[in-house]
Amino acid sequence: MIDVRSVRKEFADIEAVKEVSLHVARGSIYGLLGSNGAGKTTLLKMLAGIYKQDRGDIFIGGEPVFENTNVKQKLLFLPDALYFFPQATIRQMAQFYRDLYPSWSEERFTRLQEAFPLALDKKIHRMSKGMQRQAAFWLAFSVKPEVMILDEPLDGLDAVMRQKVKNLLVQEVAERQMTVIISSHNLREVEDLCDHIGILHQGEIVLEKEMDELKTDVHKIQVAFRGGIPSSFLTGLDAVYKEQRGSVLLCIVRGQKEKVEAYIHQFEPVIFDVLPLTLEEIFVYEMGGVGYAIENILV
Amino acid sequence: MRSKIFSYNRSLVMQNVRNVGWIGIVHLLLLFAAIPLRMLMIYTNQKNGYSPVIRNVFELSNAFQGMIAFTVPVLLAIFVFRYLQTKRSVDYMHSLPLRRETLFWQQMLFGVLLLVIPVIVTMLVAALLCQLPIENMHISAGDLVWWTGEMLLMELFVFSASVLVGMLTGISVLQGVFAYILFLFPAGISVLILMNMRYMLSGFSADYYLSANLERIVPFVRFVELVDKPLAAFEMVRYALAVVVCCVLSIWLYKRRHSEAAGQAIAFPVLQPVFSFGVTFCFMLVGGLYFGETQRSIGWILFGYVAFSLVGFFIASAIIEKTWRIFHRWKEYAIFIVAIMVVGSFTRFDITGYEKRQPALSDIKRVYFGESVYQFERQAEENYISYVQSDQFLQTTQNIKNVYAFHRQLIEDRPTPFAFGENIRSVVIGYVLKNGEKMVRTYSIPIDEYKPFYEAIMESREYKHNYYLLLQDNVSPIRQITLRTETKTVQIADPKQIESFLAVLKTELKEEPFTEMISPIDEWGTIELLQSDGGQMQLSWKKSYARIDAWLKQHGLLSKARVTADDVAYAIVVKNDARTPLYDLVENPKFVKELETRTDVLRITDKRQLDECLQKASSYETKSRYIIAFYRTAHSEPEWHVMDEETLPSLIRKQLP
């Protein structure tokens, strides 16, 4: 659904996005992770047709997005800094969206009022930050877009509202095969939501994985041998991390679980456990090579 | 089904009405205040007997209408495209399923409506009010339509130009500032460049180019003039064309403009150097002009160039970078300096040969010689005839040669453009060639050094003939002559006397040396010649006209016509070594009072000597070494004059060395 090919974008003398390619399939939720200034917002604004990329191509549903009304009618972008017309009420904004998006559903708009307890005729500017975001989601869901691009969308929402919005998103994806790309600097926030994850660091995608694949491909193991660690033990393993605690060797390895287990059994370990791994840990180990203070990315 | 375009329009129009609609209301109210209200005010004022003549709508409130036409559209352009200048709104608007073209025309159309509707409503209300019986108000339906057209054209011009500026910048405040700069720019830069060229090129005639109605290209000035001079067809086409060009350029730029330009001083990075170097250059010219006109020395001018260009560069860079800390950009300034030095030296060392250029003598049809350039182009407008014409065209071979030789000499001497003072005179030399080409040069030169050149030209028969209107053949007969001085007046009405007086006067004029033509010792008064066609000619009655004196004496009119030695009891001559200006001395009561009792002064009572003093006393120069006071009777208020050292009577020279 979303196809990004070798896209670059420069601002003055800063290269905000360099050579990014990614693909998001229809009906999937793609989490774009990265620290502040990684280039997430820039990339999303290019996807939304706001910025024009300096190089590369962006296709949504097979069509270039920039200045393409057809594509943009099916696409909704929710920026991190929200904008509403000065002095506008939700009712007025709804009228505006109704005129602009053919897919607007009046029925859905009415139904969603239950989820978002906001006054229709109150000026949006007078509302709190969290309420403004609710209003934005209310309008966005009522448009029933095919693609939703969300930039740090959960900021400012309380825990209950967060869950509600997530549920709505998942529901839309399940029911209508909506495609979502969602950015965050907080992995935990979107961990339960996304089926794909990409990490953007200094304008480049340093990691792109399917969520399931991530969890099955990396293993944390704990082994101990009777006369110390055999010298050839590590050579046959793709270890991204190792740590020796007394006679116990703790390491994180990549590879198919069965193969790894078979390999280790050859050495007849005294202790051998495969430990559970959090998503966060996976990233920490995956990204060790990038030389970045990983904690900052994942909070 | 509603058409898509229509529904887009409706939603955007609603937003515009909410956010920008007030400008339309303000526009309407201002126009109401400027026109219908003004008409009502004049109507009610009639009772008080005050009713100004109003010939067209502009005459009702010219300046006020100008203010409206040059503020409302600028404001409107800023607000209609306000969304482009802040990050959040531009991102939002550009994320919507609307093409930039749709947005642009939508906003333009809305803006145009806010200009057009109030103007038309005002016109209709004014048409109604025209039915009121208002004395001296002559506004026809045609005037109203014409006003509507001109007002709209000007407002649309200001609006579209401001929109164009808005596409080039990403800050609303700068959009306003730049819009006004744009209106002044063509005239301003022309003046700056022309004035500075004078310092670079000897003989460069800035006045010649400046005289070409430069103020007409300042739209605001043109607007104020609409009251007397309606737009000519070619001007209307020009303004209409400007509107179209601005719109086309705006949409072209808008399509290429990045959303992230919001908040940037200059929306297109390519234009940033153009902007900063442009500002630097303009500041440099202003600096040069300021010090050139006040200090008149090349050193100060160079100082002005460097100091002001630095300031300009600093300001431009600060605007672009939005910080004062721009010192790291010194390299760009260095590039500017190098570039400007190259261009400057091209000009200064005159690689085009401008200074030395002189047409071939055989190609010249006629030459122009005078003090100012204004007559060079305006020969057709002969509605004003002056009695003395120092700027004129000459065409005898001898005079063409004389002027040519003078110019040759000036080219060789390359007189400094900074000369000024009492003996400096500006000389303008122009050529009209046989093929119709023209060329003009202006110099400021010390008269004394070029005396022979002046003599050859100004004392020539042809020049004199053109110089004094009286010497021309087509002068209608003189009916009466009046000799008028401060205290006495004599009239000559006898035809025979008139004839013989005129003959003497004409001889005086023909024989007059050029020094008397340009700086006479002094004049007794004026000679007024009343012509048979009712016209009047005035000439100055110079002290050097000895033949006139003789004629008056012969006819027993001298003492009736002017002050003579008989009118003076005595005179006191005092030395003024400090060369204090005469007007300062006279203001000092102590000096005046003590004069009669001082011993270091010369008291003249001899009639013959008084007569000589009267002849040579002058009131033109003020800082002379000798001051003379003529007393009509003892202790009366004296008349103050100065004596020139060169023509000092020998008595004074002896007694007061």
PDB file of N, CA, C and O in Angstrom, chain A residues 6-63:
ATOM      1  N   SER A   6      14.092   4.732  -1.921  1.00  0.00           N
ATOM      2  CA  SER A   6      15.320   5.575  -1.879  1.00  0.00           C
ATOM      3  C   SER A   6      14.996   7.056  -1.770  1.00  0.00           C
ATOM      4  O   SER A   6      15.416   7.854  -2.595  1.00  0.00           O
ATOM      5  N   VAL A   7      14.250   7.396  -0.749  1.00  0.00           N
ATOM      6  CA  VAL A   7      13.835   8.785  -0.601  1.00  0.00           C
ATOM      7  C   VAL A   7      14.856   9.583   0.210  1.00  0.00           C
ATOM      8  O   VAL A   7      15.414   9.092   1.176  1.00  0.00           O
ATOM      9  N   ARG A   8      15.093  10.813  -0.254  1.00  0.00           N
ATOM     10  CA  ARG A   8      16.008  11.719   0.446  1.00  0.00           C
ATOM     11  C   ARG A   8      15.328  13.052   0.658  1.00  0.00           C
ATOM     12  O   ARG A   8      14.552  13.498  -0.176  1.00  0.00           O
ATOM     13  N   LYS A   9      15.687  13.708   1.717  1.00  0.00           N
ATOM     14  CA  LYS A   9      15.175  15.055   1.944  1.00  0.00           C
ATOM     15  C   LYS A   9      16.188  15.870   2.743  1.00  0.00           C
ATOM     16  O   LYS A   9      16.656  15.443   3.787  1.00  0.00           O
ATOM     17  N   GLU A  10      16.487  17.042   2.209  1.00  0.00           N
ATOM     18  CA  GLU A  10      17.438  17.926   2.895  1.00  0.00           C
ATOM     19  C   GLU A  10      16.747  19.213   3.313  1.00  0.00           C
ATOM     20  O   GLU A  10      15.904  19.725   2.591  1.00  0.00           O
ATOM     21  N   PHE A  11      17.132  19.737   4.448  1.00  0.00           N
ATOM     22  CA  PHE A  11      16.685  21.075   4.854  1.00  0.00           C
ATOM     23  C   PHE A  11      17.920  21.941   4.991  1.00  0.00           C
ATOM     24  O   PHE A  11      18.805  21.618   5.784  1.00  0.00           O
ATOM     25  N   ALA A  12      17.954  23.045   4.258  1.00  0.00           N
ATOM     26  CA  ALA A  12      19.114  23.929   4.280  1.00  0.00           C
ATOM     27  C   ALA A  12      20.370  23.085   4.151  1.00  0.00           C
ATOM     28  O   ALA A  12      20.648  22.566   3.079  1.00  0.00           O
ATOM     29  N   ASP A  13      21.112  22.855   5.242  1.00  0.00           N
ATOM     30  CA  ASP A  13      22.309  22.033   5.080  1.00  0.00           C
ATOM     31  C   ASP A  13      22.222  20.728   5.868  1.00  0.00           C
ATOM     32  O   ASP A  13      23.187  19.993   5.965  1.00  0.00           O
ATOM     33  N   ILE A  14      21.025  20.437   6.396  1.00  0.00           N
ATOM     34  CA  ILE A  14      20.881  19.197   7.160  1.00  0.00           C
ATOM     35  C   ILE A  14      20.170  18.165   6.304  1.00  0.00           C
ATOM     36  O   ILE A  14      19.143  18.446   5.689  1.00  0.00           O
ATOM     37  N   GLU A  15      20.721  16.961   6.280  1.00  0.00           N
ATOM     38  CA  GLU A  15      20.077  15.881   5.549  1.00  0.00           C
ATOM     39  C   GLU A  15      19.171  15.147   6.523  1.00  0.00           C
ATOM     40  O   GLU A  15      19.639  14.360   7.347  1.00  0.00           O
ATOM     41  N   ALA A  16      17.879  15.442   6.466  1.00  0.00           N
ATOM     42  CA  ALA A  16      16.952  14.910   7.463  1.00  0.00           C
ATOM     43  C   ALA A  16      16.647  13.441   7.207  1.00  0.00           C
ATOM     44  O   ALA A  16      16.547  12.652   8.115  1.00  0.00           O
ATOM     45  N   VAL A  17      16.488  13.107   5.927  1.00  0.00           N
ATOM     46  CA  VAL A  17      16.201  11.724   5.568  1.00  0.00           C
ATOM     47  C   VAL A  17      17.147  11.336   4.444  1.00  0.00           C
ATOM     48  O   VAL A  17      17.237  12.028   3.439  1.00  0.00           O
ATOM     49  N   LYS A  18      17.894  10.255   4.649  1.00  0.00           N
ATOM     50  CA  LYS A  18      18.808   9.833   3.582  1.00  0.00           C
ATOM     51  C   LYS A  18      18.521   8.404   3.153  1.00  0.00           C
ATOM     52  O   LYS A  18      18.576   7.498   3.955  1.00  0.00           O
ATOM     53  N   GLU A  19      18.236   8.258   1.908  1.00  0.00           N
ATOM     54  CA  GLU A  19      18.072   6.924   1.310  1.00  0.00           C
ATOM     55  C   GLU A  19      17.172   6.000   2.103  1.00  0.00           C
ATOM     56  O   GLU A  19      17.595   4.930   2.529  1.00  0.00           O
ATOM     57  N   VAL A  20      15.942   6.404   2.328  1.00  0.00           N
ATOM     58  CA  VAL A  20      15.035   5.528   3.054  1.00  0.00           C
ATOM     59  C   VAL A  20      14.143   4.771   2.067  1.00  0.00           C
ATOM     60  O   VAL A  20      13.576   5.369   1.167  1.00  0.00           O
ATOM     61  N   SER A  21      14.069   3.475   2.268  1.00  0.00           N
ATOM     62  CA  SER A  21      13.118   2.680   1.509  1.00  0.00           C
ATOM     63  C   SER A  21      12.310   1.873   2.515  1.00  0.00           C
ATOM     64  O   SER A  21      12.876   1.347   3.467  1.00  0.00           O
ATOM     65  N   LEU A  22      11.027   1.823   2.311  1.00  0.00           N
ATOM     66  CA  LEU A  22      10.240   0.910   3.154  1.00  0.00           C
ATOM     67  C   LEU A  22       8.950   0.549   2.455  1.00  0.00           C
ATOM     68  O   LEU A  22       8.531   1.190   1.506  1.00  0.00           O
ATOM     69  N   HIS A  23       8.376  -0.488   2.950  1.00  0.00           N
ATOM     70  CA  HIS A  23       7.153  -0.979   2.324  1.00  0.00           C
ATOM     71  C   HIS A  23       6.157  -1.348   3.411  1.00  0.00           C
ATOM     72  O   HIS A  23       6.500  -2.023   4.364  1.00  0.00           O
ATOM     73  N   VAL A  24       4.957  -0.880   3.258  1.00  0.00           N
ATOM     74  CA  VAL A  24       3.917  -1.247   4.215  1.00  0.00           C
ATOM     75  C   VAL A  24       2.773  -1.877   3.434  1.00  0.00           C
ATOM     76  O   VAL A  24       2.231  -1.270   2.514  1.00  0.00           O
ATOM     77  N   ALA A  25       2.450  -3.096   3.836  1.00  0.00           N
ATOM     78  CA  ALA A  25       1.399  -3.811   3.109  1.00  0.00           C
ATOM     79  C   ALA A  25       0.025  -3.329   3.557  1.00  0.00           C
ATOM     80  O   ALA A  25      -0.127  -2.771   4.640  1.00  0.00           O
ATOM     81  N   ARG A  26      -0.934  -3.509   2.681  1.00  0.00           N
ATOM     82  CA  ARG A  26      -2.302  -3.133   2.990  1.00  0.00           C
ATOM     83  C   ARG A  26      -2.765  -3.874   4.232  1.00  0.00           C
ATOM     84  O   ARG A  26      -2.497  -5.049   4.418  1.00  0.00           O
ATOM     85  N   GLY A  27      -3.435  -3.159   5.102  1.00  0.00           N
ATOM     86  CA  GLY A  27      -3.994  -3.779   6.296  1.00  0.00           C
ATOM     87  C   GLY A  27      -2.973  -4.044   7.386  1.00  0.00           C
ATOM     88  O   GLY A  27      -3.227  -4.809   8.304  1.00  0.00           O
ATOM     89  N   SER A  28      -1.832  -3.432   7.284  1.00  0.00           N
ATOM     90  CA  SER A  28      -0.861  -3.665   8.362  1.00  0.00           C
ATOM     91  C   SER A  28      -0.596  -2.359   9.120  1.00  0.00           C
ATOM     92  O   SER A  28      -0.893  -1.273   8.643  1.00  0.00           O
ATOM     93  N   ILE A  29      -0.077  -2.516  10.311  1.00  0.00           N
ATOM     94  CA  ILE A  29       0.243  -1.354  11.134  1.00  0.00           C
ATOM     95  C   ILE A  29       1.763  -1.300  11.296  1.00  0.00           C
ATOM     96  O   ILE A  29       2.367  -2.229  11.831  1.00  0.00           O
ATOM     97  N   TYR A  30       2.307  -0.246  10.769  1.00  0.00           N
ATOM     98  CA  TYR A  30       3.763  -0.140  10.736  1.00  0.00           C
ATOM     99  C   TYR A  30       4.198   0.870  11.790  1.00  0.00           C
ATOM    100  O   TYR A  30       3.753   2.014  11.789  1.00  0.00           O
ATOM    101  N   GLY A  31       5.051   0.458  12.689  1.00  0.00           N
ATOM    102  CA  GLY A  31       5.543   1.369  13.730  1.00  0.00           C
ATOM    103  C   GLY A  31       6.880   1.943  13.322  1.00  0.00           C
ATOM    104  O   GLY A  31       7.825   1.223  13.036  1.00  0.00           O
ATOM    105  N   LEU A  32       6.952   3.248  13.251  1.00  0.00           N
ATOM    106  CA  LEU A  32       8.209   3.907  12.880  1.00  0.00           C
ATOM    107  C   LEU A  32       8.818   4.467  14.157  1.00  0.00           C
ATOM    108  O   LEU A  32       8.279   5.399  14.759  1.00  0.00           O
ATOM    109  N   LEU A  33       9.928   3.873  14.557  1.00  0.00           N
ATOM    110  CA  LEU A  33      10.526   4.274  15.825  1.00  0.00           C
ATOM    111  C   LEU A  33      11.781   5.071  15.589  1.00  0.00           C
ATOM    112  O   LEU A  33      12.471   4.910  14.589  1.00  0.00           O
ATOM    113  N   GLY A  34      12.075   5.918  16.545  1.00  0.00           N
ATOM    114  CA  GLY A  34      13.318   6.691  16.418  1.00  0.00           C
ATOM    115  C   GLY A  34      13.342   7.784  17.465  1.00  0.00           C
ATOM    116  O   GLY A  34      12.297   8.183  17.982  1.00  0.00           O
ATOM    117  N   SER A  35      14.533   8.230  17.773  1.00  0.00           N
ATOM    118  CA  SER A  35      14.660   9.280  18.779  1.00  0.00           C
ATOM    119  C   SER A  35      14.252  10.620  18.179  1.00  0.00           C
ATOM    120  O   SER A  35      13.953  10.722  16.996  1.00  0.00           O
ATOM    121  N   ASN A  36      14.292  11.640  18.978  1.00  0.00           N
ATOM    122  CA  ASN A  36      13.992  12.979  18.465  1.00  0.00           C
ATOM    123  C   ASN A  36      15.018  13.348  17.411  1.00  0.00           C
ATOM    124  O   ASN A  36      16.203  13.136  17.589  1.00  0.00           O
ATOM    125  N   GLY A  37      14.533  13.890  16.332  1.00  0.00           N
ATOM    126  CA  GLY A  37      15.450  14.347  15.289  1.00  0.00           C
ATOM    127  C   GLY A  37      15.939  13.238  14.385  1.00  0.00           C
ATOM    128  O   GLY A  37      16.840  13.427  13.581  1.00  0.00           O
ATOM    129  N   ALA A  38      15.323  12.062  14.487  1.00  0.00           N
ATOM    130  CA  ALA A  38      15.774  10.961  13.638  1.00  0.00           C
ATOM    131  C   ALA A  38      15.283  11.116  12.206  1.00  0.00           C
ATOM    132  O   ALA A  38      15.819  10.507  11.292  1.00  0.00           O
ATOM    133  N   GLY A  39      14.246  11.939  12.033  1.00  0.00           N
ATOM    134  CA  GLY A  39      13.709  12.134  10.689  1.00  0.00           C
ATOM    135  C   GLY A  39      12.322  11.535  10.513  1.00  0.00           C
ATOM    136  O   GLY A  39      11.806  11.484   9.395  1.00  0.00           O
ATOM    137  N   LYS A  40      11.711  11.095  11.615  1.00  0.00           N
ATOM    138  CA  LYS A  40      10.384  10.457  11.525  1.00  0.00           C
ATOM    139  C   LYS A  40       9.349  11.401  10.927  1.00  0.00           C
ATOM    140  O   LYS A  40       8.656  11.067   9.970  1.00  0.00           O
ATOM    141  N   THR A  41       9.267  12.611  11.532  1.00  0.00           N
ATOM    142  CA  THR A  41       8.241  13.557  11.097  1.00  0.00           C
ATOM    143  C   THR A  41       8.440  13.935   9.637  1.00  0.00           C
ATOM    144  O   THR A  41       7.486  13.999   8.856  1.00  0.00           O
ATOM    145  N   THR A  42       9.692  14.159   9.253  1.00  0.00           N
ATOM    146  CA  THR A  42       9.984  14.512   7.870  1.00  0.00           C
ATOM    147  C   THR A  42       9.507  13.420   6.927  1.00  0.00           C
ATOM    148  O   THR A  42       8.853  13.683   5.914  1.00  0.00           O
ATOM    149  N   LEU A  43       9.826  12.174   7.282  1.00  0.00           N
ATOM    150  CA  LEU A  43       9.430  11.052   6.437  1.00  0.00           C
ATOM    151  C   LEU A  43       7.905  10.979   6.332  1.00  0.00           C
ATOM    152  O   LEU A  43       7.346  10.829   5.248  1.00  0.00           O
ATOM    153  N   LEU A  44       7.232  11.135   7.472  1.00  0.00           N
ATOM    154  CA  LEU A  44       5.767  11.030   7.455  1.00  0.00           C
ATOM    155  C   LEU A  44       5.143  12.159   6.644  1.00  0.00           C
ATOM    156  O   LEU A  44       4.162  11.957   5.937  1.00  0.00           O
ATOM    157  N   LYS A  45       5.733  13.370   6.747  1.00  0.00           N
ATOM    158  CA  LYS A  45       5.167  14.484   5.986  1.00  0.00           C
ATOM    159  C   LYS A  45       5.359  14.272   4.486  1.00  0.00           C
ATOM    160  O   LYS A  45       4.558  14.743   3.683  1.00  0.00           O
ATOM    161  N   MET A  46       6.422  13.581   4.132  1.00  0.00           N
ATOM    162  CA  MET A  46       6.583  13.260   2.716  1.00  0.00           C
ATOM    163  C   MET A  46       5.531  12.244   2.296  1.00  0.00           C
ATOM    164  O   MET A  46       4.960  12.325   1.210  1.00  0.00           O
ATOM    165  N   LEU A  47       5.262  11.260   3.197  1.00  0.00           N
ATOM    166  CA  LEU A  47       4.238  10.262   2.899  1.00  0.00           C
ATOM    167  C   LEU A  47       2.870  10.922   2.739  1.00  0.00           C
ATOM    168  O   LEU A  47       2.046  10.479   1.944  1.00  0.00           O
ATOM    169  N   ALA A  48       2.665  12.000   3.511  1.00  0.00           N
ATOM    170  CA  ALA A  48       1.358  12.659   3.471  1.00  0.00           C
ATOM    171  C   ALA A  48       1.260  13.653   2.317  1.00  0.00           C
ATOM    172  O   ALA A  48       0.240  14.312   2.149  1.00  0.00           O
ATOM    173  N   GLY A  49       2.333  13.795   1.548  1.00  0.00           N
ATOM    174  CA  GLY A  49       2.292  14.719   0.410  1.00  0.00           C
ATOM    175  C   GLY A  49       2.451  16.169   0.811  1.00  0.00           C
ATOM    176  O   GLY A  49       2.097  17.066   0.053  1.00  0.00           O
ATOM    177  N   ILE A  50       2.972  16.430   2.005  1.00  0.00           N
ATOM    178  CA  ILE A  50       3.184  17.812   2.437  1.00  0.00           C
ATOM    179  C   ILE A  50       4.548  18.289   1.949  1.00  0.00           C
ATOM    180  O   ILE A  50       4.671  19.315   1.312  1.00  0.00           O
ATOM    181  N   TYR A  51       5.560  17.506   2.243  1.00  0.00           N
ATOM    182  CA  TYR A  51       6.902  17.811   1.733  1.00  0.00           C
ATOM    183  C   TYR A  51       7.108  17.035   0.445  1.00  0.00           C
ATOM    184  O   TYR A  51       6.609  15.927   0.300  1.00  0.00           O
ATOM    185  N   LYS A  52       7.875  17.639  -0.418  1.00  0.00           N
ATOM    186  CA  LYS A  52       8.249  16.903  -1.620  1.00  0.00           C
ATOM    187  C   LYS A  52       9.666  16.379  -1.421  1.00  0.00           C
ATOM    188  O   LYS A  52      10.564  17.145  -1.052  1.00  0.00           O
ATOM    189  N   GLN A  53       9.838  15.091  -1.677  1.00  0.00           N
ATOM    190  CA  GLN A  53      11.167  14.504  -1.488  1.00  0.00           C
ATOM    191  C   GLN A  53      12.140  15.082  -2.517  1.00  0.00           C
ATOM    192  O   GLN A  53      11.738  15.421  -3.622  1.00  0.00           O
ATOM    193  N   ASP A  54      13.412  15.201  -2.117  1.00  0.00           N
ATOM    194  CA  ASP A  54      14.412  15.695  -3.065  1.00  0.00           C
ATOM    195  C   ASP A  54      14.713  14.628  -4.114  1.00  0.00           C
ATOM    196  O   ASP A  54      14.968  14.941  -5.264  1.00  0.00           O
ATOM    197  N   ARG A  55      14.725  13.383  -3.643  1.00  0.00           N
ATOM    198  CA  ARG A  55      14.989  12.280  -4.570  1.00  0.00           C
ATOM    199  C   ARG A  55      14.188  11.069  -4.150  1.00  0.00           C
ATOM    200  O   ARG A  55      13.726  10.982  -3.014  1.00  0.00           O
ATOM    201  N   GLY A  56      14.039  10.115  -5.043  1.00  0.00           N
ATOM    202  CA  GLY A  56      13.315   8.894  -4.720  1.00  0.00           C
ATOM    203  C   GLY A  56      11.831   9.004  -5.041  1.00  0.00           C
ATOM    204  O   GLY A  56      11.380  10.030  -5.532  1.00  0.00           O
ATOM    205  N   ASP A  57      11.102   7.926  -4.767  1.00  0.00           N
ATOM    206  CA  ASP A  57       9.679   7.905  -5.100  1.00  0.00           C
ATOM    207  C   ASP A  57       8.862   7.457  -3.902  1.00  0.00           C
ATOM    208  O   ASP A  57       9.324   6.674  -3.089  1.00  0.00           O
ATOM    209  N   ILE A  58       7.670   8.009  -3.828  1.00  0.00           N
ATOM    210  CA  ILE A  58       6.724   7.564  -2.802  1.00  0.00           C
ATOM    211  C   ILE A  58       5.426   7.212  -3.503  1.00  0.00           C
ATOM    212  O   ILE A  58       4.849   8.045  -4.193  1.00  0.00           O
ATOM    213  N   PHE A  59       4.994   5.984  -3.337  1.00  0.00           N
ATOM    214  CA  PHE A  59       3.726   5.560  -3.938  1.00  0.00           C
ATOM    215  C   PHE A  59       2.776   5.133  -2.839  1.00  0.00           C
ATOM    216  O   PHE A  59       3.174   4.440  -1.907  1.00  0.00           O
ATOM    217  N   ILE A  60       1.544   5.562  -2.979  1.00  0.00           N
ATOM    218  CA  ILE A  60       0.518   5.051  -2.082  1.00  0.00           C
ATOM    219  C   ILE A  60      -0.576   4.496  -2.957  1.00  0.00           C
ATOM    220  O   ILE A  60      -1.116   5.210  -3.821  1.00  0.00           O
ATOM    221  N   GLY A  61      -0.835   3.189  -2.788  1.00  0.00           N
ATOM    222  CA  GLY A  61      -1.793   2.509  -3.659  1.00  0.00           C
ATOM    223  C   GLY A  61      -1.339   2.585  -5.105  1.00  0.00           C
ATOM    224  O   GLY A  61      -2.163   2.703  -6.012  1.00  0.00           O
ATOM    225  N   GLY A  62      -0.020   2.596  -5.319  1.00  0.00           N
ATOM    226  CA  GLY A  62       0.528   2.559  -6.673  1.00  0.00           C
ATOM    227  C   GLY A  62       0.635   3.911  -7.341  1.00  0.00           C
ATOM    228  O   GLY A  62       1.120   4.025  -8.456  1.00  0.00           O
ATOM    229  N   GLU A  63       0.207   4.989  -6.653  1.00  0.00           N
ATOM    230  CA  GLU A  63       0.280   6.310  -7.272  1.00  0.00           C
ATOM    231  C   GLU A  63       1.180   7.228  -6.460  1.00  0.00           C
ATOM    232  O   GLU A  63       1.194   7.143  -5.232  1.00  0.00           O
TER     233      GLU A  63
END
